[in-house]
Short mmCIF file of C-alpha atoms and ligand atoms in Angstrom, two decimals:
data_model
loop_
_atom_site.label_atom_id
_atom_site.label_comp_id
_atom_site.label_asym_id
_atom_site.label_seq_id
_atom_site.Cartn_x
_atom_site.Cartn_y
_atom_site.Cartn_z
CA UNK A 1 41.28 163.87 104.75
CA UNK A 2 44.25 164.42 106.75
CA UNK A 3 44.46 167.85 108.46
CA UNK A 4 47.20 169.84 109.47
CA UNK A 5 47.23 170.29 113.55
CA UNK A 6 45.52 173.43 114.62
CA UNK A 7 44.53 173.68 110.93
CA UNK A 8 40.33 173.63 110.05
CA UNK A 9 39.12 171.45 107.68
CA UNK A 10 37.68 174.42 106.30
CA UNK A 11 40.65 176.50 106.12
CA UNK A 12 42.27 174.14 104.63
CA UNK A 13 40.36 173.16 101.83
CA UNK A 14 39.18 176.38 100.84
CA UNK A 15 42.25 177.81 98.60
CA UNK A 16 42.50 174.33 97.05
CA UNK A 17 39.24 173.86 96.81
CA UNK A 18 38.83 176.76 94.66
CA UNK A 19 41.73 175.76 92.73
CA UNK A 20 40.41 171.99 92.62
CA UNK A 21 37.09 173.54 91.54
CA UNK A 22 38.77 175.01 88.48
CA UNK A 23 39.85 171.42 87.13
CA UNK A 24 36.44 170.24 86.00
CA UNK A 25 34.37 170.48 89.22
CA UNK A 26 36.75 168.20 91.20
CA UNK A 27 37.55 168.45 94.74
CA UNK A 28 40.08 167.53 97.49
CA UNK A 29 39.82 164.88 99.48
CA UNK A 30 43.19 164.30 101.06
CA UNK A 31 45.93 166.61 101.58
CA UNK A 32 49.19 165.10 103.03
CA UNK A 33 52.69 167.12 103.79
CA UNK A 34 55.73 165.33 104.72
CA UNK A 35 56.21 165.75 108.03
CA UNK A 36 59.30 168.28 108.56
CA UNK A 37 56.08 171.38 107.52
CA UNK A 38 54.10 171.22 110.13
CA UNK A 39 55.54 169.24 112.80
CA UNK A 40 56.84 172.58 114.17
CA UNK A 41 54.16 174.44 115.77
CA UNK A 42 50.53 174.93 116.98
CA UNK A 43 49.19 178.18 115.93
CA UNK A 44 45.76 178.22 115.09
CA UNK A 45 45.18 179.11 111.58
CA UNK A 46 41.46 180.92 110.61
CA UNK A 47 40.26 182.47 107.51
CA UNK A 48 41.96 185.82 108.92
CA UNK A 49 45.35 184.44 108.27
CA UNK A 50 45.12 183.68 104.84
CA UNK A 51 45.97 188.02 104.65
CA UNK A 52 48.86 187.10 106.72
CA UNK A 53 49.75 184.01 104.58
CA UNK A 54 50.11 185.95 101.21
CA UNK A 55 52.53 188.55 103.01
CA UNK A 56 54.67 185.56 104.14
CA UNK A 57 54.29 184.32 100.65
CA UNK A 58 55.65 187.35 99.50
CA UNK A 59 58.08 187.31 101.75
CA UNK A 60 59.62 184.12 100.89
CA UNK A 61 60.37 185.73 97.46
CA UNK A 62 62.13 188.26 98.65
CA UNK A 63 63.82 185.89 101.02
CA UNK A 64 64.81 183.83 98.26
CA UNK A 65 66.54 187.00 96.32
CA UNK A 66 68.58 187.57 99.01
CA UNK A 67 69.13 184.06 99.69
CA UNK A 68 70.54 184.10 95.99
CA UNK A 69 72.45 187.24 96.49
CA UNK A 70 74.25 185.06 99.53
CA UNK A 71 74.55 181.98 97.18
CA UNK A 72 76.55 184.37 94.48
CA UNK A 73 78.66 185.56 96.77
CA UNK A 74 79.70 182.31 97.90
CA UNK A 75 78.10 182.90 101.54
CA UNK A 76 75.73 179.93 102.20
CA UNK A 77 76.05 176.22 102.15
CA UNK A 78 74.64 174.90 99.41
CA UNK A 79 72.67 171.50 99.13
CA UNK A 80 72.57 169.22 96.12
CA UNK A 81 72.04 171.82 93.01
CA UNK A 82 75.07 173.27 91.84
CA UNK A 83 73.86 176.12 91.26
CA UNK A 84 75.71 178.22 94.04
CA UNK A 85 78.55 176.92 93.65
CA UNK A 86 78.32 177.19 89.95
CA UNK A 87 77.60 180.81 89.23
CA UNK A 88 79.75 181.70 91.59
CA UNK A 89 82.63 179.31 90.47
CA UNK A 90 82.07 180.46 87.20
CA UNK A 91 82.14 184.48 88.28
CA UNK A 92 79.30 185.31 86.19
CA UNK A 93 78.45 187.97 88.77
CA UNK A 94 81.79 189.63 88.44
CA UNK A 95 81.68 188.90 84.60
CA UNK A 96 78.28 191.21 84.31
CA UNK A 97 79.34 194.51 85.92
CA UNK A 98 81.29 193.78 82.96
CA UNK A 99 79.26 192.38 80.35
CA UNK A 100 80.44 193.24 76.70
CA UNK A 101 77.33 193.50 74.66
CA UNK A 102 79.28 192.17 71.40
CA UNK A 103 80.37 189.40 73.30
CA UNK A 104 79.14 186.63 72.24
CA UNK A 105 80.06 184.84 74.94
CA UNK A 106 78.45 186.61 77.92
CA UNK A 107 75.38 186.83 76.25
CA UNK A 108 75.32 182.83 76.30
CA UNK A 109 75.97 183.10 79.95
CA UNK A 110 72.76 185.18 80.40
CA UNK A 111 70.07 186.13 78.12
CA UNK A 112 68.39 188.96 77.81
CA UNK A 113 64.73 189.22 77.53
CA UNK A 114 63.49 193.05 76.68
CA UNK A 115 60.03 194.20 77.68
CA UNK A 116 59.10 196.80 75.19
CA UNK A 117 55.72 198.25 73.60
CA UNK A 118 54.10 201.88 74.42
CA UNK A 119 53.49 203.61 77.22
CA UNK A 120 50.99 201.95 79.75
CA UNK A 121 50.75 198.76 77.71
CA UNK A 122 51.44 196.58 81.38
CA UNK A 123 55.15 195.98 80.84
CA UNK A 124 56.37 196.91 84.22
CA UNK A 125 53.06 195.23 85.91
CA UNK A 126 54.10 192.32 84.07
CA UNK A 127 57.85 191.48 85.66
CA UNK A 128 56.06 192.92 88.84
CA UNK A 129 53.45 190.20 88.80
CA UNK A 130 55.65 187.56 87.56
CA UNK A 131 58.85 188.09 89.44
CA UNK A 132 58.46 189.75 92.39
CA UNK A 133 55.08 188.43 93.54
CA UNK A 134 53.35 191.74 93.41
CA UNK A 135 49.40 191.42 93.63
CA UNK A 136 47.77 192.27 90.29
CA UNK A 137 45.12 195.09 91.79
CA UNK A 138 49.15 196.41 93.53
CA UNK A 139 50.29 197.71 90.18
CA UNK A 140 47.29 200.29 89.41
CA UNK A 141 49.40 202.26 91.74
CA UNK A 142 52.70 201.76 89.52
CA UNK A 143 54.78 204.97 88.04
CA UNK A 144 55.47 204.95 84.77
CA UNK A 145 58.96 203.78 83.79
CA UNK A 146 60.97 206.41 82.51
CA UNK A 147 64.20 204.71 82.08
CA UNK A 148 65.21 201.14 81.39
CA UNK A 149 65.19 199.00 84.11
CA UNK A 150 67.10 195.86 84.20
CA UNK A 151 67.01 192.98 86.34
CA UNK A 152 68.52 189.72 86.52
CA UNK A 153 66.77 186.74 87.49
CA UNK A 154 68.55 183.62 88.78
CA UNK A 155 66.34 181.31 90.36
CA UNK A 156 68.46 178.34 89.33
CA UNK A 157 70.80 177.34 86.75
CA UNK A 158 68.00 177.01 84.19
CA UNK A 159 65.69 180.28 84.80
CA UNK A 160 68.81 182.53 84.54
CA UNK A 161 68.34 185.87 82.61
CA UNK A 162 67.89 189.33 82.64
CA UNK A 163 64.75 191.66 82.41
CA UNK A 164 65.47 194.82 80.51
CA UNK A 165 61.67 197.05 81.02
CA UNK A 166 62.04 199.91 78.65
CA UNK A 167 60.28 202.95 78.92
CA UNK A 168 57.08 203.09 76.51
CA UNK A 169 58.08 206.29 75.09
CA UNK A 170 61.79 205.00 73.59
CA UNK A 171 62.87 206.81 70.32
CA UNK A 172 65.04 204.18 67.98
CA UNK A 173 65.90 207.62 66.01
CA UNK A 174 67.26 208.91 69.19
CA UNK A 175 71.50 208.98 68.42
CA UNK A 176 71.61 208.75 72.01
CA UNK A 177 69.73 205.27 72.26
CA UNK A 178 71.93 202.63 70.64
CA UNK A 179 69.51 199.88 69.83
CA UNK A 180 72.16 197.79 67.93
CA UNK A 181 73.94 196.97 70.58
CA UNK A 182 71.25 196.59 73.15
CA UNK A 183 69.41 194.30 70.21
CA UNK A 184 72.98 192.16 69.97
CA UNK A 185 72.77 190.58 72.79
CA UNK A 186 69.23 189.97 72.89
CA UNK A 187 67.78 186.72 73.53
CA UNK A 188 63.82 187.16 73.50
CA UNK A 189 61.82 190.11 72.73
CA UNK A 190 58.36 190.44 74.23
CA UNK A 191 56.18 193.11 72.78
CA UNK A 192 53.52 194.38 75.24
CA UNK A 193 50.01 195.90 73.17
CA UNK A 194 46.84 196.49 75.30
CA UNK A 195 44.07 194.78 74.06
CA UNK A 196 41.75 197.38 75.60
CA UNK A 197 43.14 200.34 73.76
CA UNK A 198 43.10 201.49 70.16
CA UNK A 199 46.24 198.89 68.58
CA UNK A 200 46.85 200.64 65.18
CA UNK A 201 49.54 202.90 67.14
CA UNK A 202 51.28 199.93 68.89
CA UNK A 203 50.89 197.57 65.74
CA UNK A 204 53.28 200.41 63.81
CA UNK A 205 55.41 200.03 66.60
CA UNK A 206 55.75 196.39 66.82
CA UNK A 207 56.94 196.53 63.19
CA UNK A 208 59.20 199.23 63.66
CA UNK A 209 61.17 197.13 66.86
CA UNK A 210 60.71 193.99 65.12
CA UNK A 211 62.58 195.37 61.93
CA UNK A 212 65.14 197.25 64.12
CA UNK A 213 66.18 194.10 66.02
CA UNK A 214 66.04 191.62 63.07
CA UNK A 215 68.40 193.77 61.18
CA UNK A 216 71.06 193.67 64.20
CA UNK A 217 70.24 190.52 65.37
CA UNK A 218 68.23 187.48 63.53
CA UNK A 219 68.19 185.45 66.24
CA UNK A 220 65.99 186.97 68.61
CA UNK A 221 62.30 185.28 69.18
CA UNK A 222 59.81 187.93 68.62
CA UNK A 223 57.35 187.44 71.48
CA UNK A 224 53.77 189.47 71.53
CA UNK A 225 51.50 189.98 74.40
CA UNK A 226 47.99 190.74 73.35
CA UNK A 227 47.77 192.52 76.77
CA UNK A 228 44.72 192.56 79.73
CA UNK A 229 42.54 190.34 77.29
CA UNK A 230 40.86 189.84 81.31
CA UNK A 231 38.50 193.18 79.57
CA UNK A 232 37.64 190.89 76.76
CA UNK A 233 35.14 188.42 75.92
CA UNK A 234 35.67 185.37 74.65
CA UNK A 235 34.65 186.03 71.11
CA UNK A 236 36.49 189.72 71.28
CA UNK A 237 39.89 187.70 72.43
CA UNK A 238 39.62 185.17 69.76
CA UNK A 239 39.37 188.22 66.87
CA UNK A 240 41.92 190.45 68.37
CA UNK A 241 44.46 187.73 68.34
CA UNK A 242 43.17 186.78 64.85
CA UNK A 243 43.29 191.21 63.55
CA UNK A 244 46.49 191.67 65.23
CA UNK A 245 48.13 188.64 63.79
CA UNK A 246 47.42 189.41 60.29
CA UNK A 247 48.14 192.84 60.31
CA UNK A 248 51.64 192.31 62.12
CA UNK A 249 52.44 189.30 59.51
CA UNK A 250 50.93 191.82 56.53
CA UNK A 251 53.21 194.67 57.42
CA UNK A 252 56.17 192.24 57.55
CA UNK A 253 55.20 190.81 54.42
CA UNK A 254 55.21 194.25 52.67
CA UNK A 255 58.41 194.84 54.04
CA UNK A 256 59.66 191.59 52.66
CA UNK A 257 60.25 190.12 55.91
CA UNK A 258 57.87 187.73 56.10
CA UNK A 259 60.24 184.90 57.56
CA UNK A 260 60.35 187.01 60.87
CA UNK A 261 58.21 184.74 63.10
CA UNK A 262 56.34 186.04 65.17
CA UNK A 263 54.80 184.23 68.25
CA UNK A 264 51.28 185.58 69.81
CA UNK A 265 50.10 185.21 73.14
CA UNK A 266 47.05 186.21 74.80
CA UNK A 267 47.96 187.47 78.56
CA UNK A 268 46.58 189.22 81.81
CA UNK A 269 48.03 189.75 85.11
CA UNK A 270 44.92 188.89 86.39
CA UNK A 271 45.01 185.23 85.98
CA UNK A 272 47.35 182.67 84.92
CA UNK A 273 48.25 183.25 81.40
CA UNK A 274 50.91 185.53 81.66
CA UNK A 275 52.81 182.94 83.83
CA UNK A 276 51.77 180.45 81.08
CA UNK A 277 53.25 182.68 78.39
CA UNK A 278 56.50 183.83 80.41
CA UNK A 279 56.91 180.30 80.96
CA UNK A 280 56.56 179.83 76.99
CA UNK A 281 59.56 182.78 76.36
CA UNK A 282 61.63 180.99 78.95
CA UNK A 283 61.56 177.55 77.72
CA UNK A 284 62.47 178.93 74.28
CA UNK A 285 65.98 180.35 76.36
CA UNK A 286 66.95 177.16 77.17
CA UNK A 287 69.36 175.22 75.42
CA UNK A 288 68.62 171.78 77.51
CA UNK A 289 64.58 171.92 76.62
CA UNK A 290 64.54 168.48 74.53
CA UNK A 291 66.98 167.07 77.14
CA UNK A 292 64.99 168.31 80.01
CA UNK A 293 61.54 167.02 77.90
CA UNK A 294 63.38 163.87 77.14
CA UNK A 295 63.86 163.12 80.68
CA UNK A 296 60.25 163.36 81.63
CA UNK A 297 58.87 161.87 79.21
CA UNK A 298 61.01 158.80 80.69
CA UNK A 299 59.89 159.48 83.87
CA UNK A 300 56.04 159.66 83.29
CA UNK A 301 56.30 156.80 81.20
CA UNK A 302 57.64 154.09 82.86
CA UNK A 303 55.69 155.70 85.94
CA UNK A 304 52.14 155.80 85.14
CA UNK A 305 52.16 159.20 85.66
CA UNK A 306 49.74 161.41 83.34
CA UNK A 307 51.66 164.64 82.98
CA UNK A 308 54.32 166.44 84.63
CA UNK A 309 55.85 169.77 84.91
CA UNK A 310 59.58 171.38 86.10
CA UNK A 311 58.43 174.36 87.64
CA UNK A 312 60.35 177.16 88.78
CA UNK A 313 58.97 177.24 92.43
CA UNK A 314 60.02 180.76 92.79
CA UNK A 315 58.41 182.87 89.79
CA UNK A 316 56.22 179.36 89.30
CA UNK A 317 57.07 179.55 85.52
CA UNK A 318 57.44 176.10 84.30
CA UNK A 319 60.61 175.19 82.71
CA UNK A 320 59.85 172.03 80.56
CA UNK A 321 56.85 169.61 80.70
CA UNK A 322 56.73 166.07 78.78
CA UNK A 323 55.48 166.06 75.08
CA UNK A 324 51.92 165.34 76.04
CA UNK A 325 49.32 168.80 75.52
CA UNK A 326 49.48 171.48 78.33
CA UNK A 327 45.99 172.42 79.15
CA UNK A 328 45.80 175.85 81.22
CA UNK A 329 43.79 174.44 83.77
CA UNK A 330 45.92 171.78 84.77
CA UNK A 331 48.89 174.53 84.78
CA UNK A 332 46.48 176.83 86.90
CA UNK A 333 46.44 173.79 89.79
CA UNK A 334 49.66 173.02 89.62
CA UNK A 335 50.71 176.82 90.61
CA UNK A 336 48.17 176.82 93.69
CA UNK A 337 49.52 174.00 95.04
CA UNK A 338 52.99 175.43 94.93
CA UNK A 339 51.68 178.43 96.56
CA UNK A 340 49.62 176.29 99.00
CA UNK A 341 52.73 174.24 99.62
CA UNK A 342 54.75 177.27 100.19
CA UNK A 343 52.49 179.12 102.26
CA UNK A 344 51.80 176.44 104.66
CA UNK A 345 55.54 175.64 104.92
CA UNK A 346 56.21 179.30 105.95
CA UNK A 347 53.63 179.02 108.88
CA UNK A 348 54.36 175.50 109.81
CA UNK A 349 57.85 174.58 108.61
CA UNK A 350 60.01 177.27 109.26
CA UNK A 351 62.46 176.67 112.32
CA UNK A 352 64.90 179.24 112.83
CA UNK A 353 66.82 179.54 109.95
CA UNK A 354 65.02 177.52 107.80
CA UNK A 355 63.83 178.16 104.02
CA UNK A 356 60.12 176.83 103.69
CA UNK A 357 61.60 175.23 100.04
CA UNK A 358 64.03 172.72 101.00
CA UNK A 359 65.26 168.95 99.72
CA UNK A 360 62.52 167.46 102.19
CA UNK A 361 59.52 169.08 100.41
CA UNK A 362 57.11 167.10 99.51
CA UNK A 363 53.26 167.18 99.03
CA UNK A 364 50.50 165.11 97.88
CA UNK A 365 47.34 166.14 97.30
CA UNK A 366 44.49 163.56 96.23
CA UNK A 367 41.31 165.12 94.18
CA UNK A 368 37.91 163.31 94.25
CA UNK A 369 38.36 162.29 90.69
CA UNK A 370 40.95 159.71 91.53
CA UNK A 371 43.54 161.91 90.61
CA UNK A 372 46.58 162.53 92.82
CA UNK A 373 49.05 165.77 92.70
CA UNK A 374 52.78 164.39 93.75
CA UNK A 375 54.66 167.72 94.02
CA UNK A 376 58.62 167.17 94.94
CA UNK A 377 61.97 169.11 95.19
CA UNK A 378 64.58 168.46 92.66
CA UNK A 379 66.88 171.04 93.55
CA UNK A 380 66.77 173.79 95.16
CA UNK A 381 64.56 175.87 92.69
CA UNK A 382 63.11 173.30 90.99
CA UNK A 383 60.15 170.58 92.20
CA UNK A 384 58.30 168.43 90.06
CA UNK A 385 54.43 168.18 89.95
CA UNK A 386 52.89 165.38 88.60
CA UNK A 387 49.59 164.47 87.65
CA UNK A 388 49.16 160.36 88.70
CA UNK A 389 45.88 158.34 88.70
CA UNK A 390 45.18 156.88 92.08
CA UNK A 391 45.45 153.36 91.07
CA UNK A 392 49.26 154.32 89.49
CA UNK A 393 49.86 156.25 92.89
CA UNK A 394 49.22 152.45 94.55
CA UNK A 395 52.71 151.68 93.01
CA UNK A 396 54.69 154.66 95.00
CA UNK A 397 57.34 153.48 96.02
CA UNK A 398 58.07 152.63 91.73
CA UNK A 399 57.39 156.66 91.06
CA UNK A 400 59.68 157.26 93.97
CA UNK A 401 62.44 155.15 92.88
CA UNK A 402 61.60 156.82 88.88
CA UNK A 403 61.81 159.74 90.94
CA UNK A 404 65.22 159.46 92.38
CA UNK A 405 66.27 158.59 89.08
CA UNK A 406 64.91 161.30 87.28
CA UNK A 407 66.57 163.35 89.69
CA UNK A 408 69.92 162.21 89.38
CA UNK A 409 69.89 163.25 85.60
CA UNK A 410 69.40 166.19 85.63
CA UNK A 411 71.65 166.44 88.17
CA UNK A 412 73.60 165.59 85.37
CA UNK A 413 72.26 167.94 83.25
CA UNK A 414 73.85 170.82 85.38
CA UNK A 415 77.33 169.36 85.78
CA UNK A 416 77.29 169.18 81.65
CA UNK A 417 76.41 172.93 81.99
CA UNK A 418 79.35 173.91 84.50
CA UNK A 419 81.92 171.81 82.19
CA UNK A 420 80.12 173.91 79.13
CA UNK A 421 80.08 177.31 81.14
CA UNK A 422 83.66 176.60 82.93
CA UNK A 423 85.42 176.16 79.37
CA UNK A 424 83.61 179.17 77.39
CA UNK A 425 84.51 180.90 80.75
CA UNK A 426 88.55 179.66 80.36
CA UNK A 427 88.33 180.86 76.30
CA UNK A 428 87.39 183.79 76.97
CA UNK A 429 89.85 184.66 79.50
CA UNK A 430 93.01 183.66 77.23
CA UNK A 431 91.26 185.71 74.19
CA UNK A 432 91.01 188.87 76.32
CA UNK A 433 94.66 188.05 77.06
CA UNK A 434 95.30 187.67 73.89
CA UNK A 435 93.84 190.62 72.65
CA UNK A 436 95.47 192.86 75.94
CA UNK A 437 99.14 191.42 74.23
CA UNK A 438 98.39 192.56 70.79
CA UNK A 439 97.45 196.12 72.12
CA UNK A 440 100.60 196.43 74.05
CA UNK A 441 98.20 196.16 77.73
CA UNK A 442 100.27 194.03 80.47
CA UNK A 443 98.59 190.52 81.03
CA UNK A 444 96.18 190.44 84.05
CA UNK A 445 96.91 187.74 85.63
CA UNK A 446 93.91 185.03 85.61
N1 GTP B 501 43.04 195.12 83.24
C1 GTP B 501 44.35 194.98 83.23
N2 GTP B 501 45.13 196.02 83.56
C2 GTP B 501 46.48 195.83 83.54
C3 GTP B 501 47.07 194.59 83.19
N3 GTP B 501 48.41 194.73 83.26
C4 GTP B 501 48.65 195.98 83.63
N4 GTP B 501 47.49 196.67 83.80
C5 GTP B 501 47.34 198.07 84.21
O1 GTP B 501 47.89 198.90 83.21
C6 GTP B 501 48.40 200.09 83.79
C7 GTP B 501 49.78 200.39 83.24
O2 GTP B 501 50.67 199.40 83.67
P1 GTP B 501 52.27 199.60 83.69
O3 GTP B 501 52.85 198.29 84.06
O4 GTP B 501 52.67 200.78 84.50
O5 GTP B 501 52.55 199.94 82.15
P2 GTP B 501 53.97 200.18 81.46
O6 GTP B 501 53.86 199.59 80.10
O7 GTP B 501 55.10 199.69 82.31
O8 GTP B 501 53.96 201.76 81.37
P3 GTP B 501 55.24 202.74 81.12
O9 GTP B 501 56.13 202.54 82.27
O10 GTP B 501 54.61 204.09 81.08
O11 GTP B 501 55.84 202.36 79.81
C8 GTP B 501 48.38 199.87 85.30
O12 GTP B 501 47.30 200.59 85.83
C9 GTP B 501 48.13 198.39 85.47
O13 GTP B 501 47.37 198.08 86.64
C10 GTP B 501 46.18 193.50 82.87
O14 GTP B 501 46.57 192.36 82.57
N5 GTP B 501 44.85 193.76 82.91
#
């Protein structure tokens, strides 16, 4: 076991160890960083910090927001991803403020994901939870939303959409609500219902949102959030899902719809499945997914690694995974060692300036069950975790060299995404021009 200076054994091991617990009774043996974390300082670290740890956590996020805010406006150096230089290139920031809803072409540049279902369902706690690191027990204290909120999130050139959190009490027969072209534009749809409460109510509302959007906009993946199943047991999860499923699918049937699909979920902000799920809506928003799955499924292959994930490091949603199963607990250990990763880096790696997510990061954590955890950056938002036996883990310096590989396509994966976003960008300009000529408005210049 290889501690961090200053840094208990205890201390150390006892977030991971409760994480390590969670993947069939393992635990850690070895811990490593690479050495830019925590060659920095001395302070001692107790069980009190861990309080002060989660604030910095929290920080970080917010650090990173306004990191991003400098990135878009073209303010910070940027290392290795393009996505600075990309969005901002590209002027998508400029483009929103004015974002035509029928255009089809900003809506490729951004998709929206709406939040709807009734009032008190969890919607806001959710993009709380997810995106802005808010505890869970935080959001008892949350107003109710009373007018849609949007937000955009742009961790990185992949996780790049926007949140629209509707208010639960939304009238579609309101004239002053105009659904269609709110629904035009619309990318996923994620309907919140709370498992605890009565779900007849909400169920007649699903339909009536799910019908409303289809009919403006077929294209939209109809996402459902059987909601704070953390009240439920087992058994009383498995037959909500199952009651809720059929009478959502009956309802369309009746209405002749029955080829709207609709995909089910079982969430709580209380544990990991609503980053699990978010992850699931996310995924579906990305146009490189089989690219992105192609890639690692090359990578784990030739490296002996068992299974590995793209995460988000940020919201810690994972962006693509290789084609082997996903089983929630190795999802659930893969998150708390980013957080473990990031928390440590804020006390031990920060040096003026400094992010604690950079292109050095790098951690390895080895479990008792001859199972290692490689996490590493790929760009600036992204790191790979991967699941590799110990006796695979022998051969490092092959997974490295896989590694740097792996990296450098999907590398190219983001320059094919400028060139995609540059052009539809350069289109649209001359057919705005176009269309100023024909209605007699002088030519801005481009
Ligand atoms: N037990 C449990 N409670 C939750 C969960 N998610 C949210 N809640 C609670 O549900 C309550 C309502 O949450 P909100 O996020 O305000 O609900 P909302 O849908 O945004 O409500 P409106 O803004 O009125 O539409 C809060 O007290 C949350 O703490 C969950 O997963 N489990």
């Amino acid at each position: 076991m290889l501690c961090l200076p200053g840094f208990s054994r205890s201390a150390c091991c006892g977030r991971l160890g409760a994480a390590a617990r969670s993947l069939s009774g393992d635990r850690i043996t070895g811990f490593t960083l690479s050495p830019p974390w925590w060659r920095a300082q001395q302070p001692s670290c107790n069980i009190q910090t861990w309080g002060r740890i989660s604030t910095m956590s929290r920080g970080l996020h917010s650090n990173r927001h306004q990191q991003q805010e400098e990135e878009d406006t073209g303010r910070m150096s940027d290392y290795g991803d393009t996505d600075s230089l990309t969005e901002h290139d590209l002027g998508s920031e400029e483009e929103e403020e004015v974002l035509d809803f029928t255009d089809p072409f900003s809506t490729e540049v951004k998709p929206r994901i709406l939040l709807m279902g009734l009032r008190r369902s969890g919607k806001s706690s959710i993009q709380k939870v997810v995106f802005h690191k808010m505890s869970p027990n935080e959001t008892l204290f949350l107003e109710s939303t009373n007018k849609i909120c949007r937000e955009d999130v742009s961790n990185s050139s992949f996780v790049n959409f926007q949140i629209w959190d509707f208010p639960g009490q939304i009238d579609f027969f309101d004239p002053t609500f105009d659904y269609e072209m709110i629904f035009r534009g619309t990318g996923a749809l994620i309907f919140v219902i709370d498992s605890q409460d009565d779900y007849m109510e909400a169920l007649s509302r699903l339909h009536l949102t799910v019908t409303s959007a289809y009919k403006v906009n077929p294209d939209i993946n109809f996402e459902v959030f059987i909601h704070k199943v953390d009240g439920l047991s087992d058994d009383h999860k498995i037959e909500t899902q199952r009651d809720i499923h059929q009478r959502a699918n009956d309802n369309l049937a009746d209405a002749g719809l029955e080829k709207i699909h609709l995909s089910i979920y079982l969430t709580s902000i209380y544990d990991h499945s609503i980053f699990e799920a978010f992850s699931k809506v996310v995924q579906k928003l990305i146009p490189q997914l089989p690219t992105l799955e192609n890639l690692l499924n090359i990578f784990i292959s030739n490296s002996g690694i068992e299974k590995a994930f793209l995460f988000d490091v940020v919201s810690k949603i994972y962006i693509a995974t290789d084609s082997t199963p996903v089983d929630m607990q190795t999802y659930e250990l893969c998150c708390d060692m980013i957080d473990v990763v990031i928390d440590i880096s804020c006390i031990y790696g920060l040096e003026g300036a400094g992010t604690p997510y950079d292109k050095e990061s790098l951690a390895i954590i080895r479990l008792n069950n001859t199972t290692v955890l490689y996490l590493k950056e790929v760009t600036k938002f992204l790191a790979l975790v991967c699941f590799v036996r110990e006796e695979s883990f022998e051969r490092k310096g092959l997974v490295d060299y896989n590694f740097h590989c792996f990296r450098k396509a999907i590398q190219e994966v983001f320059d094919v995404r400028v060139k995609v976003l540059r052009s539809r960008k350069h289109l649209n300009q001359i057919r705005n021009s176009r269309l100023a000529a024909i209605n007699g408005k002088p030519r801005v210049p481009a």
